[in-house]
mmCIF file of C-alpha atoms in Angstrom:
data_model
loop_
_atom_site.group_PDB
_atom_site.id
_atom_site.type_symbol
_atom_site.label_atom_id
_atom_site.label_comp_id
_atom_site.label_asym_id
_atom_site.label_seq_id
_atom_site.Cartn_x
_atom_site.Cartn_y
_atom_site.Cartn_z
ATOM 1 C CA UNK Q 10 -71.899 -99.358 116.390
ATOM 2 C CA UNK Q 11 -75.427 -100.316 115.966
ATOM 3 C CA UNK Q 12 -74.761 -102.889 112.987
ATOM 4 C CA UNK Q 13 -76.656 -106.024 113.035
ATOM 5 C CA UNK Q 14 -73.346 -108.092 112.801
ATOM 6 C CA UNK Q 15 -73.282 -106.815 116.889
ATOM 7 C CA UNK Q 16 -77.004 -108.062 118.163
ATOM 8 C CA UNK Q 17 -75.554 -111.600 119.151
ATOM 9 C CA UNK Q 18 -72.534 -110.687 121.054
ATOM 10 C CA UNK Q 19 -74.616 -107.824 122.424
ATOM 11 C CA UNK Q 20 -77.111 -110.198 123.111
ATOM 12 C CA UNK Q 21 -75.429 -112.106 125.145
ATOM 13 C CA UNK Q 22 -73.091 -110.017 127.016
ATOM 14 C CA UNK Q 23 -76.382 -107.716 128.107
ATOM 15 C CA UNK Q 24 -78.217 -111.106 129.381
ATOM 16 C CA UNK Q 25 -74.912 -112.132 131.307
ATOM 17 C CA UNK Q 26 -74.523 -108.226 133.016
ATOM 18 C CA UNK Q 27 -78.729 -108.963 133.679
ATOM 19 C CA UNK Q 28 -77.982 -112.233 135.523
ATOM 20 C CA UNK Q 29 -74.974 -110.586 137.734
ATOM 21 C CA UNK Q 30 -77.179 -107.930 138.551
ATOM 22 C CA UNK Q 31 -79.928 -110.211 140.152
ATOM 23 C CA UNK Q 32 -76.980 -111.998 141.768
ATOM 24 C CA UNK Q 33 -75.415 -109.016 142.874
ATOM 25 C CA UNK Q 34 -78.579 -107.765 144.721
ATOM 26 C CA UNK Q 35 -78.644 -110.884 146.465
ATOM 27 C CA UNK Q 36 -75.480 -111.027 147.266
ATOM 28 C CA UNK Q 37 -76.058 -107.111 149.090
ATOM 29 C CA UNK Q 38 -78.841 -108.243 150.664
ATOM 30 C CA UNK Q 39 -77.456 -111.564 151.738
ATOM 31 C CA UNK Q 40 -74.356 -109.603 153.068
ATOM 32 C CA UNK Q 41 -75.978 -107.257 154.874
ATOM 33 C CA UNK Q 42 -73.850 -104.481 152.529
ATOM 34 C CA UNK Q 43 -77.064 -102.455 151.706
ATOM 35 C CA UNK Q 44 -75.326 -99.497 153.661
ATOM 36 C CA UNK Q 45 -71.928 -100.230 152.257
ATOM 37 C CA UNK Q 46 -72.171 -96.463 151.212
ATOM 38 C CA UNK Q 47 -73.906 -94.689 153.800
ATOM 39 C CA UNK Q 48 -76.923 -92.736 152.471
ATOM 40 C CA UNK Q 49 -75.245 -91.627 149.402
ATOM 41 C CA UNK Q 50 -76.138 -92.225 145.480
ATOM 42 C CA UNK Q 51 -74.776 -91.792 143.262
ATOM 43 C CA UNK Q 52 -71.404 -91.074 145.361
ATOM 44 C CA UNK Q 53 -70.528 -93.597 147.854
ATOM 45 C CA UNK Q 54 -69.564 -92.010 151.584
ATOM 46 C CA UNK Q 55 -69.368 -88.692 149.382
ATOM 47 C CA UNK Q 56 -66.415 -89.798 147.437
ATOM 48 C CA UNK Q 57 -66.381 -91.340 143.957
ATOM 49 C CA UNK Q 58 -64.485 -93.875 145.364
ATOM 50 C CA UNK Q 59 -63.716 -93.338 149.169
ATOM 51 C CA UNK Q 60 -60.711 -94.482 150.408
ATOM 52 C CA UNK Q 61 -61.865 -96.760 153.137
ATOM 53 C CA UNK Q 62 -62.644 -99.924 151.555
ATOM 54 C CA UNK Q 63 -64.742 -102.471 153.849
ATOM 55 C CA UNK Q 64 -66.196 -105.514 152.074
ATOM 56 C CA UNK Q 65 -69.293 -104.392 152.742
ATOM 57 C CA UNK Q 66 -68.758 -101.068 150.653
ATOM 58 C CA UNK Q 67 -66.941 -103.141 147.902
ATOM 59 C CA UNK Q 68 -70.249 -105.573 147.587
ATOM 60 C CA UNK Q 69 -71.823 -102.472 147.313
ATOM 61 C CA UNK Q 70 -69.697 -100.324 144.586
ATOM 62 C CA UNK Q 71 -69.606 -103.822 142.532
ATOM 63 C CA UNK Q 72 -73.087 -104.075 141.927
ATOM 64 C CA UNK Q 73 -73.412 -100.438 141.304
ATOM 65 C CA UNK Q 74 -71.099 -100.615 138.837
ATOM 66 C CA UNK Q 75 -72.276 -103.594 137.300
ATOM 67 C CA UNK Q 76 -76.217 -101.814 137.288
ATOM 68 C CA UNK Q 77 -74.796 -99.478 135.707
ATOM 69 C CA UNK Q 78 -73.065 -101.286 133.037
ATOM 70 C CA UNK Q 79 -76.232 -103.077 132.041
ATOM 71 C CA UNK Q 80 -77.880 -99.292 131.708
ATOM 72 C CA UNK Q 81 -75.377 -99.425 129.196
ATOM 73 C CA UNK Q 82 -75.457 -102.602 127.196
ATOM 74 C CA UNK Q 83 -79.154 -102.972 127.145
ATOM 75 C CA UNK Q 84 -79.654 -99.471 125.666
ATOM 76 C CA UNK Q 85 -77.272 -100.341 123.292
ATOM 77 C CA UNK Q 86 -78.866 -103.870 122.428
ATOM 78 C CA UNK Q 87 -82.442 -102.043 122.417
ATOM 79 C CA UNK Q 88 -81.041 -99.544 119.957
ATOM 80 C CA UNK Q 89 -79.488 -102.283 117.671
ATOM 81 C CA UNK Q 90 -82.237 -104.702 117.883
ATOM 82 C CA UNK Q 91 -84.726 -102.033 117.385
ATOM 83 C CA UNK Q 92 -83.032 -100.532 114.104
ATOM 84 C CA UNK Q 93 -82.377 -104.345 112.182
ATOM 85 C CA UNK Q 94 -85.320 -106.301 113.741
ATOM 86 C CA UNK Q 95 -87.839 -104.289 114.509
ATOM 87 C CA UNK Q 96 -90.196 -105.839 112.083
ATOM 88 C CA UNK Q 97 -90.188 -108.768 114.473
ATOM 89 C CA UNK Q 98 -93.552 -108.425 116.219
ATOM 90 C CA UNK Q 99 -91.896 -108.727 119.509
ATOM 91 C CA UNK Q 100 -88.960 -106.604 119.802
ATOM 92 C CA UNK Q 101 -89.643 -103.202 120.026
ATOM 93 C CA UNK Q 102 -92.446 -104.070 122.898
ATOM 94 C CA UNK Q 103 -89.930 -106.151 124.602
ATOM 95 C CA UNK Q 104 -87.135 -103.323 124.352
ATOM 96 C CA UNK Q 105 -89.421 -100.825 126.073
ATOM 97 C CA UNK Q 106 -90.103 -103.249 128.827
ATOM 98 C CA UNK Q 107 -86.203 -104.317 129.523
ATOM 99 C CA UNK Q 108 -84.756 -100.435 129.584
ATOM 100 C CA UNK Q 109 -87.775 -99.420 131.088
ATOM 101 C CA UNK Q 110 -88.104 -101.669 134.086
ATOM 102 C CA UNK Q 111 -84.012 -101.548 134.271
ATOM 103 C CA UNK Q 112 -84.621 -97.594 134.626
ATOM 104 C CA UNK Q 113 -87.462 -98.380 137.679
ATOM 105 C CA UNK Q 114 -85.226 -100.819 139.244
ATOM 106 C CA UNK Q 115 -82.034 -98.219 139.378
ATOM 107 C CA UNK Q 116 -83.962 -95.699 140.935
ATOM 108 C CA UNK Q 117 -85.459 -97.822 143.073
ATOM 109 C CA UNK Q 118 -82.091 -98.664 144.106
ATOM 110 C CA UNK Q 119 -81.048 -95.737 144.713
ATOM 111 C CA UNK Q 120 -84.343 -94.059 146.621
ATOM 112 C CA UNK Q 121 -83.661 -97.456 148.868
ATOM 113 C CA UNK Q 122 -79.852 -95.624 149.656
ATOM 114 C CA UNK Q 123 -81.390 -92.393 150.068
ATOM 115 C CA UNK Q 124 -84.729 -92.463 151.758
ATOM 116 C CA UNK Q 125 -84.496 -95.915 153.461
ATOM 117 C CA UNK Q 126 -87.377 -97.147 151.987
ATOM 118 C CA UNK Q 127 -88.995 -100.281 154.420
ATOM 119 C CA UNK Q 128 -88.804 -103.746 153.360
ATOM 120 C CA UNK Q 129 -91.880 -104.433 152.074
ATOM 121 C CA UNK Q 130 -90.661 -101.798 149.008
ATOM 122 C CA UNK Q 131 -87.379 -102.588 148.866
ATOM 123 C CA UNK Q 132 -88.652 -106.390 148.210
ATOM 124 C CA UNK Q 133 -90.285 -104.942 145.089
ATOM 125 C CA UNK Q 134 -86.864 -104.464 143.713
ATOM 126 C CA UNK Q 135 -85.469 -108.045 142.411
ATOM 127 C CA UNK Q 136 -88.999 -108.604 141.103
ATOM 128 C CA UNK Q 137 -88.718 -105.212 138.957
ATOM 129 C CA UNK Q 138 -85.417 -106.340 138.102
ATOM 130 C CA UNK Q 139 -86.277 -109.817 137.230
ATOM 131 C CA UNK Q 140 -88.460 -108.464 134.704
ATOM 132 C CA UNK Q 141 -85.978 -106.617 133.000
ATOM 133 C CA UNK Q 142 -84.110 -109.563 132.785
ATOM 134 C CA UNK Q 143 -86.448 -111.182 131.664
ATOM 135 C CA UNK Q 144 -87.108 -109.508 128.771
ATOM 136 C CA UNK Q 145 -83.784 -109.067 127.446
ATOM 137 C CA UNK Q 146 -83.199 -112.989 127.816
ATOM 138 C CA UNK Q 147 -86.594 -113.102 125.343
ATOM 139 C CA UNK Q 148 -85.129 -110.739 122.926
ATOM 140 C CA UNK Q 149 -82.046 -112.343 123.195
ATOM 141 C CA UNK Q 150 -83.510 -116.125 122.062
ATOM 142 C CA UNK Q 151 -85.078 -113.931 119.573
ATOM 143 C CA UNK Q 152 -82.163 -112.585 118.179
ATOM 144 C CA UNK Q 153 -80.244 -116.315 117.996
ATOM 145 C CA UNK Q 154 -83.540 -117.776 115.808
ATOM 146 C CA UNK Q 155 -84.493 -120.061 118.053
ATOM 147 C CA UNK Q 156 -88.303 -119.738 117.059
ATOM 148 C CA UNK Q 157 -86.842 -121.278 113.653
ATOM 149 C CA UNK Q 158 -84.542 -123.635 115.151
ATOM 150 C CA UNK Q 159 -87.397 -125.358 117.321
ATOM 151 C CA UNK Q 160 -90.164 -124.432 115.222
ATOM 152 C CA UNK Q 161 -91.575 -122.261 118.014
ATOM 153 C CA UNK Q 162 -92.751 -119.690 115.320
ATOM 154 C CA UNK Q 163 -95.257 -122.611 114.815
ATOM 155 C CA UNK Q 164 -96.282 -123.998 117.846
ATOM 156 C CA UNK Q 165 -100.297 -123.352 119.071
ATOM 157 C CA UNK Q 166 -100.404 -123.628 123.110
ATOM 158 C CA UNK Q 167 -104.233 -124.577 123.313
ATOM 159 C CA UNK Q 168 -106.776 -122.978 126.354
ATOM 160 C CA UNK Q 169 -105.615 -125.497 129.087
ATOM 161 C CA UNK Q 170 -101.749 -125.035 129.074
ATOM 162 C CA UNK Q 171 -102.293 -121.325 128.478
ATOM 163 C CA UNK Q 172 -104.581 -121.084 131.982
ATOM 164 C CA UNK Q 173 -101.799 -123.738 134.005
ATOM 165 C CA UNK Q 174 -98.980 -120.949 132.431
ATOM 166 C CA UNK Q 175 -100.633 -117.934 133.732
ATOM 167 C CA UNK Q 176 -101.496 -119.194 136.902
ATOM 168 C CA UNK Q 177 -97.557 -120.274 136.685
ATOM 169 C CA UNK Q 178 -96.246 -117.240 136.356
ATOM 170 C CA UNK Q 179 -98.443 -115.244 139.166
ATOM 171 C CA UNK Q 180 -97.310 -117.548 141.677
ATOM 172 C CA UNK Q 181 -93.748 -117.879 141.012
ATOM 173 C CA UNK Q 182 -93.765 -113.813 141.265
ATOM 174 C CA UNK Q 183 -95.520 -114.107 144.329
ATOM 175 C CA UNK Q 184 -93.161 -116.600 145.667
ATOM 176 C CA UNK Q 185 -90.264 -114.405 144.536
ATOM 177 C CA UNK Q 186 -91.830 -111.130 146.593
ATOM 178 C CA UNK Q 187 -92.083 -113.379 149.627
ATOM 179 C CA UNK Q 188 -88.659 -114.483 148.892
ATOM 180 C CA UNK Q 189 -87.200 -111.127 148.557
ATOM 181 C CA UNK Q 190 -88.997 -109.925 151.717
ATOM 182 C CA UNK Q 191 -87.613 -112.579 153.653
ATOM 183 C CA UNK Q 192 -83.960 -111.138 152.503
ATOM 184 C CA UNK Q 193 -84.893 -107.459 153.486
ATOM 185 C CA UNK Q 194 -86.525 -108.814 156.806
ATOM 186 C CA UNK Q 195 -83.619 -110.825 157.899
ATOM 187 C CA UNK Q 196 -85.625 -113.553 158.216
ATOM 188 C CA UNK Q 197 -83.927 -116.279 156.695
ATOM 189 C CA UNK Q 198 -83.384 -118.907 160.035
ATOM 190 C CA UNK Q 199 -86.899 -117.684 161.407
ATOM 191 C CA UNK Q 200 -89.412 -120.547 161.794
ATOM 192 C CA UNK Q 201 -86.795 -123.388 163.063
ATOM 193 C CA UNK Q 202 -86.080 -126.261 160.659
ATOM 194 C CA UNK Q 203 -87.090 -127.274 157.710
ATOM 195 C CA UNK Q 204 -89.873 -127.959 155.879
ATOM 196 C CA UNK Q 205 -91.470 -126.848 159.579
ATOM 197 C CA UNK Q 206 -90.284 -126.975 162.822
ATOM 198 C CA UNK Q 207 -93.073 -130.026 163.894
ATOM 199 C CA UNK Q 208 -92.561 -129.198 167.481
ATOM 200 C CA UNK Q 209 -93.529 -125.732 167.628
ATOM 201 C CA UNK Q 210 -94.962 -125.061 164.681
ATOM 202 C CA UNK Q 211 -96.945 -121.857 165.487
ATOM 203 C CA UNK Q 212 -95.220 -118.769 164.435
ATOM 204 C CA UNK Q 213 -94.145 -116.478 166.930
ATOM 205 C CA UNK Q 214 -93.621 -113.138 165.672
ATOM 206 C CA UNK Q 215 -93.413 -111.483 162.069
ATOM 207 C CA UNK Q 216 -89.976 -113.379 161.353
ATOM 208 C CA UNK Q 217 -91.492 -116.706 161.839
ATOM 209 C CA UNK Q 218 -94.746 -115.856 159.667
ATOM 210 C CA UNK Q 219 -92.433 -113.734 156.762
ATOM 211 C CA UNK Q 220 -90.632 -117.441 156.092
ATOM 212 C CA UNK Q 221 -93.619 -119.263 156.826
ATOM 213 C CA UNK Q 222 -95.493 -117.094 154.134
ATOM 214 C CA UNK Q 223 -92.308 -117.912 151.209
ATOM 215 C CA UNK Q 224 -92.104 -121.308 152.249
ATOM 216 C CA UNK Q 225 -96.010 -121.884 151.334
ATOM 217 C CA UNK Q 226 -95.399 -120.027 148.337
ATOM 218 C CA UNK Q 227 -92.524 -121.842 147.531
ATOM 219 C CA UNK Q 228 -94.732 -124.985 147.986
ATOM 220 C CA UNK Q 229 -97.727 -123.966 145.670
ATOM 221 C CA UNK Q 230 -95.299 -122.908 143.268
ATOM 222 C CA UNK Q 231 -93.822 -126.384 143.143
ATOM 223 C CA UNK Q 232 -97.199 -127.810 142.267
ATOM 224 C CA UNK Q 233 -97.919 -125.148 139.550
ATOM 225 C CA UNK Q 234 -94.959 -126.027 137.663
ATOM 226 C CA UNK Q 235 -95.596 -129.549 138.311
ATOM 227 C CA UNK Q 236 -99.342 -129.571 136.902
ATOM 228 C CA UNK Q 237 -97.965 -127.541 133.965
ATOM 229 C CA UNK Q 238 -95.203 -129.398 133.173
ATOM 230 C CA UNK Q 239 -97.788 -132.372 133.302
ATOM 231 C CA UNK Q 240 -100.256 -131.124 131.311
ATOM 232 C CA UNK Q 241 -97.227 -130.038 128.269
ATOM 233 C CA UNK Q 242 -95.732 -133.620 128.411
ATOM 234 C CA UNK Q 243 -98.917 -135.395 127.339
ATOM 235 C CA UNK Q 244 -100.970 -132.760 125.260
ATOM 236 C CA UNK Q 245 -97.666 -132.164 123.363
ATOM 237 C CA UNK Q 246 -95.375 -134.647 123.364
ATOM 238 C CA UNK Q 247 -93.988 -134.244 119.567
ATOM 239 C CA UNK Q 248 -93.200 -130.538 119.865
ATOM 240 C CA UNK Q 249 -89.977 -129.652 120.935
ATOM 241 C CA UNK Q 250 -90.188 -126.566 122.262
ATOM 242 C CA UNK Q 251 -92.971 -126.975 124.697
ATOM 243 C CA UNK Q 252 -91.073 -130.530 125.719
ATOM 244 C CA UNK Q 253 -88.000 -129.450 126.806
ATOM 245 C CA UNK Q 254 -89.316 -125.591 127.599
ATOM 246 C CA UNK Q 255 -91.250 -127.121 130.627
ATOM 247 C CA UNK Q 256 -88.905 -130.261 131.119
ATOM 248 C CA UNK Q 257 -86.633 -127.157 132.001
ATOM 249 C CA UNK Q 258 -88.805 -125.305 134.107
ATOM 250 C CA UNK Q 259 -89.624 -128.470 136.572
ATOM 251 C CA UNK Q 260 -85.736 -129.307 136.739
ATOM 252 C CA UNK Q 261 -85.702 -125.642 137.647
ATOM 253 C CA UNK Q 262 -87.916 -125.799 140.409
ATOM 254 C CA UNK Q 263 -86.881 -128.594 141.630
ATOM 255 C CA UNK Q 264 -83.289 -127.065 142.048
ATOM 256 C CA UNK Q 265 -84.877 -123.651 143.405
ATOM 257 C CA UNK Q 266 -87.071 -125.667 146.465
ATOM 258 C CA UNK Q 267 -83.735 -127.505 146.988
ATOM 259 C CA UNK Q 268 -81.225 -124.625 147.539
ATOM 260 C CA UNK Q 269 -84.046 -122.570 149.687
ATOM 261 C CA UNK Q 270 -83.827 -126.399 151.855
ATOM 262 C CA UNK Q 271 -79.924 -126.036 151.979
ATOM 263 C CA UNK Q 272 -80.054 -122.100 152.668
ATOM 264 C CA UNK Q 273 -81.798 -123.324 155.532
ATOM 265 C CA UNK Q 274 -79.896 -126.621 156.792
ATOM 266 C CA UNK Q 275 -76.622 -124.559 156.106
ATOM 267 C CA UNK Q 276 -77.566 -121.561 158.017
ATOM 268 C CA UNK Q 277 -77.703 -119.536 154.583
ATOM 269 C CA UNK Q 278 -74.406 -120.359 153.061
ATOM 270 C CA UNK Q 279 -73.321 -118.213 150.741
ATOM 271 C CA UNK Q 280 -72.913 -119.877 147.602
ATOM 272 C CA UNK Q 281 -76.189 -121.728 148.171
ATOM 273 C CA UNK Q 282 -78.287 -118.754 148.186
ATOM 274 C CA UNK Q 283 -76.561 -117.105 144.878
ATOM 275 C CA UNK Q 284 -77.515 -120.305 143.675
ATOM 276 C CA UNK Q 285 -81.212 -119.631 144.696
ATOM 277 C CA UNK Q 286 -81.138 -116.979 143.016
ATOM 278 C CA UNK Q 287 -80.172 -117.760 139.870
ATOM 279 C CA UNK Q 288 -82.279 -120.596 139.292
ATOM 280 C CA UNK Q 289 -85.458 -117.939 140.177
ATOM 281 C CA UNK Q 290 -83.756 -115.512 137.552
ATOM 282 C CA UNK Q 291 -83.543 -118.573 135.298
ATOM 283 C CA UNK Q 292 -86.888 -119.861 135.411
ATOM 284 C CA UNK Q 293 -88.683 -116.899 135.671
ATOM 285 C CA UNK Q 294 -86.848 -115.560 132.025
ATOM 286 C CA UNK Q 295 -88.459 -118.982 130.767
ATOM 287 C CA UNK Q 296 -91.699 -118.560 131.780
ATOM 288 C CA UNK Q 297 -91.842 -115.151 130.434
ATOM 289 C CA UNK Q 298 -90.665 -116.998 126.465
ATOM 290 C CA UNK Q 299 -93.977 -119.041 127.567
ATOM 291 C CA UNK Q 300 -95.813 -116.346 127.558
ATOM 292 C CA UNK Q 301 -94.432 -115.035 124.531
ATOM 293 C CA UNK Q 302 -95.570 -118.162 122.687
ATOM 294 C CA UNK Q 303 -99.292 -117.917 124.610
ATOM 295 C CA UNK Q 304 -99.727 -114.270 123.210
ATOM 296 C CA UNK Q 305 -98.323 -115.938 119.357
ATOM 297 C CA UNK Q 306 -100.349 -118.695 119.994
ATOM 298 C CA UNK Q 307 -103.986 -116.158 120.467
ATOM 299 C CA UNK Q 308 -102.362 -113.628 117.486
ATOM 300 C CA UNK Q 309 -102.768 -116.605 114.955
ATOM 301 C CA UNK Q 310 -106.365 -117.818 116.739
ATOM 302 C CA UNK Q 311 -107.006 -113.929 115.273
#
């Protein structure tokens, strides 16, 4: 059961369930199924499964179900991963993060059903997630070699690219709070059009200066990537990893300020917004493999 023929396959499947889980909270709070089961955790309307069926309480049950499926599969990766490769450096430190944060983000879940936590909480809870995620998607390009394959193992990310990666990857959390707030807040058509409404561009009430606040963040976000991505193009243009690592992250953005344009034009379409989010969850796991180099990089300066 905890053979190292299974890390890959576990691997994978755990970073998949990861990735529907950030979708799936999106998808409650874009849905407005948050209540789908009244105040009640782990039961839903005090049945296991109640008999009244609304698609609200189905959004609901789904990503319940899924949360708890990736309690599952990421203990059981963590166990694997740290029994055969936990000599790597990395793993066992990245194992305690992933079930640990997973654990934090299920029960802030569920003290959101309960207690009705207010937004500016419950707006913690994709970022908690994210990290969880984010740390399982590491172990997992740990466990498929690709340190090896890219010569990653290897690379040296110098003073400069390590400060424009930091300063990355505070900012892009930032954004993603703001992001997540606007969710909880229902805020998501407050402020007019986009990028600002030029003829009344003062906002009005805490709507108007929730989105205002993301949409700044969003911006400065945009330029951090942009100056990083920069910076890695012409300080290290033969090494592969750091190439196409933040080649990735500016297509990335560039996608994410795009979709958060169309959530807006489209009056939050659906699909649009799942797509959002997934390209937040995506570049946010990346970011964290930069940092995961960075800390390699100043373990071999030592």
């Amino acid at each position: 059961m905890f053979n190292k023929r299974n890390l890959k396959w576990l691997a994978v499947v755990s970073t998949l369930i990861m990735t529907w889980v950030q979708l799936g909270g999106a998808l409650v709070t874009k849905t407005g199924s948050e209540d789908g089961c009244g105040s009640d955790w782990p039961l839903c309307h005090g049945a296991f499964l109640p008999q009244n069926l609304p698609i609200d309480t189905i959004i609901e049950l789904s990503h319940r179900a899924v949360s708890g499926l990736s309690v599952i599969f990421v203990t059981w990766l963590v166990i694997t991963a740290w029994k055969n490769i936990g000599h790597i450096k990395e793993v066992k430190p990245l194992s305690l993060i992933s079930i640990g944060f997973l654990l934090i983000q299920a029960l802030v879940g569920a003290a959101a059903v309960v207690w009705q936590q207010n937004d500016y909480v419950l707006a913690l809870h994709f970022g908690i997630s994210l990290i969880s995620f984010s740390s399982v998607f590491v172990l997992t390009l740990i466990i498929f070699d690709l340190d090896q394959k890219y010569e990653a193992n290897k690379v040296h990310i110098k003073k400069p690219l390590q400060v424009y990666t930091w300063v990355m990857t505070i900012i892009i959390y930032l954004t993603i709070y703001t992001g997540a707030l606007v969710r909880h807040t229902d805020s998501s058509l407050a402020y007019g059009s986009w990028p600002i409404p030029f003829n009344d561009i003062v906002p009005h009430d805490v709507h108007d200066w929730v989105q205002l606040a993301h949409r700044f963040m969003a911006l400065i976000a945009f330029i951090a990537v942009l100056v990083a991505y920069i910076h890695a193009v012409k300080y290290y243009p033969n090494i592969r990893t750091i190439q196409y690592g933040y080649t990735a992250s500016f297509i990335l953005i560039i996608l994410q300020v795009t979709t958060g344009a169309l959530s807006i034009v489209t009056n939050v379409n659906l699909i649009i917004a799942l797509f959002h989010a997934l390209f937040i969850t995506l570049l946010f796991g990346l970011i964290s493999y930069f940092l995961l180099l960075i800390l390699r990089s100043n373990r071999g300066e030592q």
